[in-house]
Amino acid sequence: MTVDPRKAALDDLFRAVSALAPHLHSADDLATLSRLRTEVARLASPGSPSSPGLHNFDPTRFQRLIDLTGPALAGTLLLQLADDLDRCRTLALTGAEDLNWDALRESSHILISLAGSVGALSLQAMAETLNTAAHGQDATGTRQLTPGLVAELDALIALVRATPAPDARVE
């Protein structure tokens, strides 16, 4: 098995940027961190026709989740996932608008898990950054991060809604 040196280097860079997150607190630093994550994600995935708007999306994770659920429950999973993502979107938007730190922490915490589970890696990284900003009650950083996070979240919601459930018929 040959390791792609470019992919390995980008993976290392992504881990390094993520390791830096807990040590940054100012709005400018958090905004820079968000841009770094976005750029690393862009370099790692220069665009995928199956996932417009998602900068770093691993479709194999998403498919594996659907496969693990099985055809009988995959439709329910997709509906619940779309509902949960919609709820995170609403909480993030209202939380950022009202500077409701509890709502922002809740939405970002849930989104970290959901995005990671479905392979939306850049969205997961943005949610981690938003969570850090919310814990630090960083109003400027929160407002700077929210538009990009919501754009990726909208793309993921659209992808989930457009995904057909596998056929549950038993033959």
CSV table of C-alpha atoms in Angstrom, one decimal:
chain,number,residue,atom,x,y,z
A,1,MET,CA,0.0,0.0,0.0
A,2,THR,CA,1.5,3.3,-1.1
A,3,VAL,CA,0.9,6.4,1.0
A,4,ASP,CA,0.2,9.6,-1.0
A,5,PRO,CA,2.8,12.1,0.4
A,6,ARG,CA,0.6,15.1,-0.4
A,7,LYS,CA,-2.4,13.6,1.4
A,8,ALA,CA,-0.2,12.6,4.4
A,9,ALA,CA,1.3,16.1,4.6
A,10,LEU,CA,-2.2,17.7,4.4
A,11,ASP,CA,-3.4,15.3,7.1
A,12,ASP,CA,-0.5,16.4,9.3
A,13,LEU,CA,-1.2,20.0,8.6
A,14,PHE,CA,-4.9,19.6,9.5
A,15,ARG,CA,-4.0,17.9,12.8
A,16,ALA,CA,-1.5,20.7,13.6
A,17,VAL,CA,-4.1,23.4,12.9
A,18,SER,CA,-6.6,21.5,15.1
A,19,ALA,CA,-4.1,21.1,17.9
A,20,LEU,CA,-3.6,24.9,17.8
A,21,ALA,CA,-7.3,25.7,18.3
A,22,PRO,CA,-7.4,25.5,22.2
A,23,HIS,CA,-4.5,27.9,22.4
A,24,LEU,CA,-6.2,30.7,20.4
A,25,HIS,CA,-8.7,33.1,22.0
A,26,SER,CA,-8.9,36.4,20.3
A,27,ALA,CA,-11.4,37.1,17.5
A,28,ASP,CA,-8.6,37.7,15.0
A,29,ASP,CA,-6.8,34.5,15.9
A,30,LEU,CA,-10.0,32.5,15.7
A,31,ALA,CA,-10.8,34.0,12.3
A,32,THR,CA,-7.4,33.1,11.1
A,33,LEU,CA,-7.8,29.6,12.4
A,34,SER,CA,-11.1,29.3,10.6
A,35,ARG,CA,-9.4,30.5,7.3
A,36,LEU,CA,-6.5,28.0,7.8
A,37,ARG,CA,-8.9,25.1,8.3
A,38,THR,CA,-10.9,26.2,5.3
A,39,GLU,CA,-7.8,26.4,3.1
A,40,VAL,CA,-6.4,23.1,4.3
A,41,ALA,CA,-9.8,21.5,3.6
A,42,ARG,CA,-9.8,23.1,0.1
A,43,LEU,CA,-6.3,21.8,-0.6
A,44,ALA,CA,-7.3,18.4,0.6
A,45,SER,CA,-10.4,18.3,-1.5
A,46,PRO,CA,-10.3,20.7,-4.5
A,47,GLY,CA,-13.9,20.1,-5.3
A,48,SER,CA,-16.3,17.2,-5.6
A,49,PRO,CA,-19.3,17.3,-7.8
A,50,SER,CA,-21.2,15.1,-5.3
A,51,SER,CA,-20.7,17.6,-2.5
A,52,PRO,CA,-20.9,21.2,-3.6
A,53,GLY,CA,-20.3,23.7,-0.8
A,54,LEU,CA,-18.6,21.1,1.4
A,55,HIS,CA,-14.9,21.8,1.3
A,56,ASN,CA,-13.6,18.6,2.8
A,57,PHE,CA,-16.2,15.8,2.5
A,58,ASP,CA,-15.5,12.1,2.8
A,59,PRO,CA,-18.4,10.3,1.1
A,60,THR,CA,-17.2,6.9,2.3
A,61,ARG,CA,-18.0,7.9,5.9
A,62,PHE,CA,-21.5,9.0,4.9
A,63,GLN,CA,-22.1,5.8,2.9
A,64,ARG,CA,-20.7,3.6,5.7
A,65,LEU,CA,-23.1,5.2,8.2
A,66,ILE,CA,-26.0,4.4,5.8
A,67,ASP,CA,-24.7,0.9,5.3
A,68,LEU,CA,-24.3,0.2,9.0
A,69,THR,CA,-27.9,1.4,9.6
A,70,GLY,CA,-29.2,-1.0,7.1
A,71,PRO,CA,-31.9,-0.6,4.4
A,72,ALA,CA,-34.8,-1.0,6.9
A,73,LEU,CA,-33.7,2.1,9.0
A,74,ALA,CA,-31.7,4.2,6.6
A,75,GLY,CA,-34.6,6.3,5.6
A,76,THR,CA,-35.4,7.1,9.2
A,77,LEU,CA,-31.7,7.9,9.8
A,78,LEU,CA,-31.6,10.3,6.9
A,79,LEU,CA,-34.8,12.1,8.0
A,80,GLN,CA,-33.5,12.3,11.6
A,81,LEU,CA,-30.1,13.5,10.4
A,82,ALA,CA,-31.7,16.3,8.3
A,83,ASP,CA,-33.9,17.3,11.3
A,84,ASP,CA,-30.9,17.3,13.7
A,85,LEU,CA,-28.8,19.4,11.3
A,86,ASP,CA,-31.7,21.8,10.8
A,87,ARG,CA,-31.9,22.2,14.6
A,88,CYS,CA,-28.2,22.9,14.8
A,89,ARG,CA,-28.5,25.5,12.0
A,90,THR,CA,-31.3,27.3,13.9
A,91,LEU,CA,-29.5,27.2,17.2
A,92,ALA,CA,-26.2,28.4,15.6
A,93,LEU,CA,-27.9,31.3,13.8
A,94,THR,CA,-30.0,32.5,16.7
A,95,GLY,CA,-27.2,31.8,19.1
A,96,ALA,CA,-24.8,34.0,17.0
A,97,GLU,CA,-27.5,36.7,16.6
A,98,ASP,CA,-28.4,36.8,20.3
A,99,LEU,CA,-25.0,35.8,21.6
A,100,ASN,CA,-26.6,32.9,23.4
A,101,TRP,CA,-23.5,31.0,24.5
A,102,ASP,CA,-25.5,28.0,25.7
A,103,ALA,CA,-27.2,27.6,22.3
A,104,LEU,CA,-23.9,28.0,20.5
A,105,ARG,CA,-22.2,25.5,22.7
A,106,GLU,CA,-25.1,23.1,22.3
A,107,SER,CA,-25.3,23.5,18.5
A,108,SER,CA,-21.5,23.3,18.0
A,109,HIS,CA,-21.2,20.3,20.3
A,110,ILE,CA,-23.9,18.3,18.4
A,111,LEU,CA,-22.6,19.5,15.0
A,112,ILE,CA,-19.0,18.3,15.8
A,113,SER,CA,-20.4,14.8,16.3
A,114,LEU,CA,-22.8,14.8,13.4
A,115,ALA,CA,-20.4,16.3,10.9
A,116,GLY,CA,-17.7,13.9,11.9
A,117,SER,CA,-20.0,10.9,11.6
A,118,VAL,CA,-21.1,11.7,8.1
A,119,GLY,CA,-17.6,12.8,6.8
A,120,ALA,CA,-18.1,16.6,6.7
A,121,LEU,CA,-14.6,17.2,8.0
A,122,SER,CA,-14.3,20.9,7.3
A,123,LEU,CA,-17.7,21.5,8.9
A,124,GLN,CA,-16.6,19.5,11.9
A,125,ALA,CA,-13.5,21.7,12.2
A,126,MET,CA,-15.6,24.8,11.9
A,127,ALA,CA,-17.9,23.5,14.6
A,128,GLU,CA,-14.9,22.9,16.8
A,129,THR,CA,-13.7,26.5,16.3
A,130,LEU,CA,-17.2,27.8,17.0
A,131,ASN,CA,-17.3,25.7,20.2
A,132,THR,CA,-14.0,27.3,21.3
A,133,ALA,CA,-15.4,30.8,20.5
A,134,ALA,CA,-18.6,30.1,22.4
A,135,HIS,CA,-16.7,28.8,25.5
A,136,GLY,CA,-14.6,31.9,25.4
A,137,GLN,CA,-17.7,34.1,24.8
A,138,ASP,CA,-16.0,35.7,21.8
A,139,ALA,CA,-18.7,37.7,20.1
A,140,THR,CA,-16.5,38.9,17.2
A,141,GLY,CA,-15.1,35.4,16.5
A,142,THR,CA,-18.5,33.9,16.7
A,143,ARG,CA,-20.0,36.3,14.2
A,144,GLN,CA,-17.1,35.8,11.8
A,145,LEU,CA,-17.3,32.0,12.0
A,146,THR,CA,-21.0,31.7,11.6
A,147,PRO,CA,-21.6,32.5,7.9
A,148,GLY,CA,-19.1,30.0,6.7
A,149,LEU,CA,-20.3,27.3,9.1
A,150,VAL,CA,-23.9,27.9,8.0
A,151,ALA,CA,-23.0,27.7,4.3
A,152,GLU,CA,-21.3,24.4,4.8
A,153,LEU,CA,-24.2,23.2,7.0
A,154,ASP,CA,-26.7,24.2,4.3
A,155,ALA,CA,-24.7,22.2,1.7
A,156,LEU,CA,-24.7,19.1,4.1
A,157,ILE,CA,-28.4,19.4,4.7
A,158,ALA,CA,-29.1,19.6,1.0
A,159,LEU,CA,-26.8,16.5,0.4
A,160,VAL,CA,-28.6,14.5,3.2
A,161,ARG,CA,-32.1,15.4,1.8
A,162,ALA,CA,-31.0,14.5,-1.7
A,163,THR,CA,-29.7,11.1,-0.6
A,164,PRO,CA,-32.2,8.3,-1.4
A,165,ALA,CA,-32.7,5.7,1.2
A,166,PRO,CA,-31.6,2.2,0.1
A,167,ASP,CA,-34.4,-0.1,-0.9
A,168,ALA,CA,-35.6,-2.0,2.1
A,169,ARG,CA,-37.3,-4.8,0.2
A,170,VAL,CA,-36.2,-8.3,1.0
A,171,GLU,CA,-36.0,-10.6,-2.0
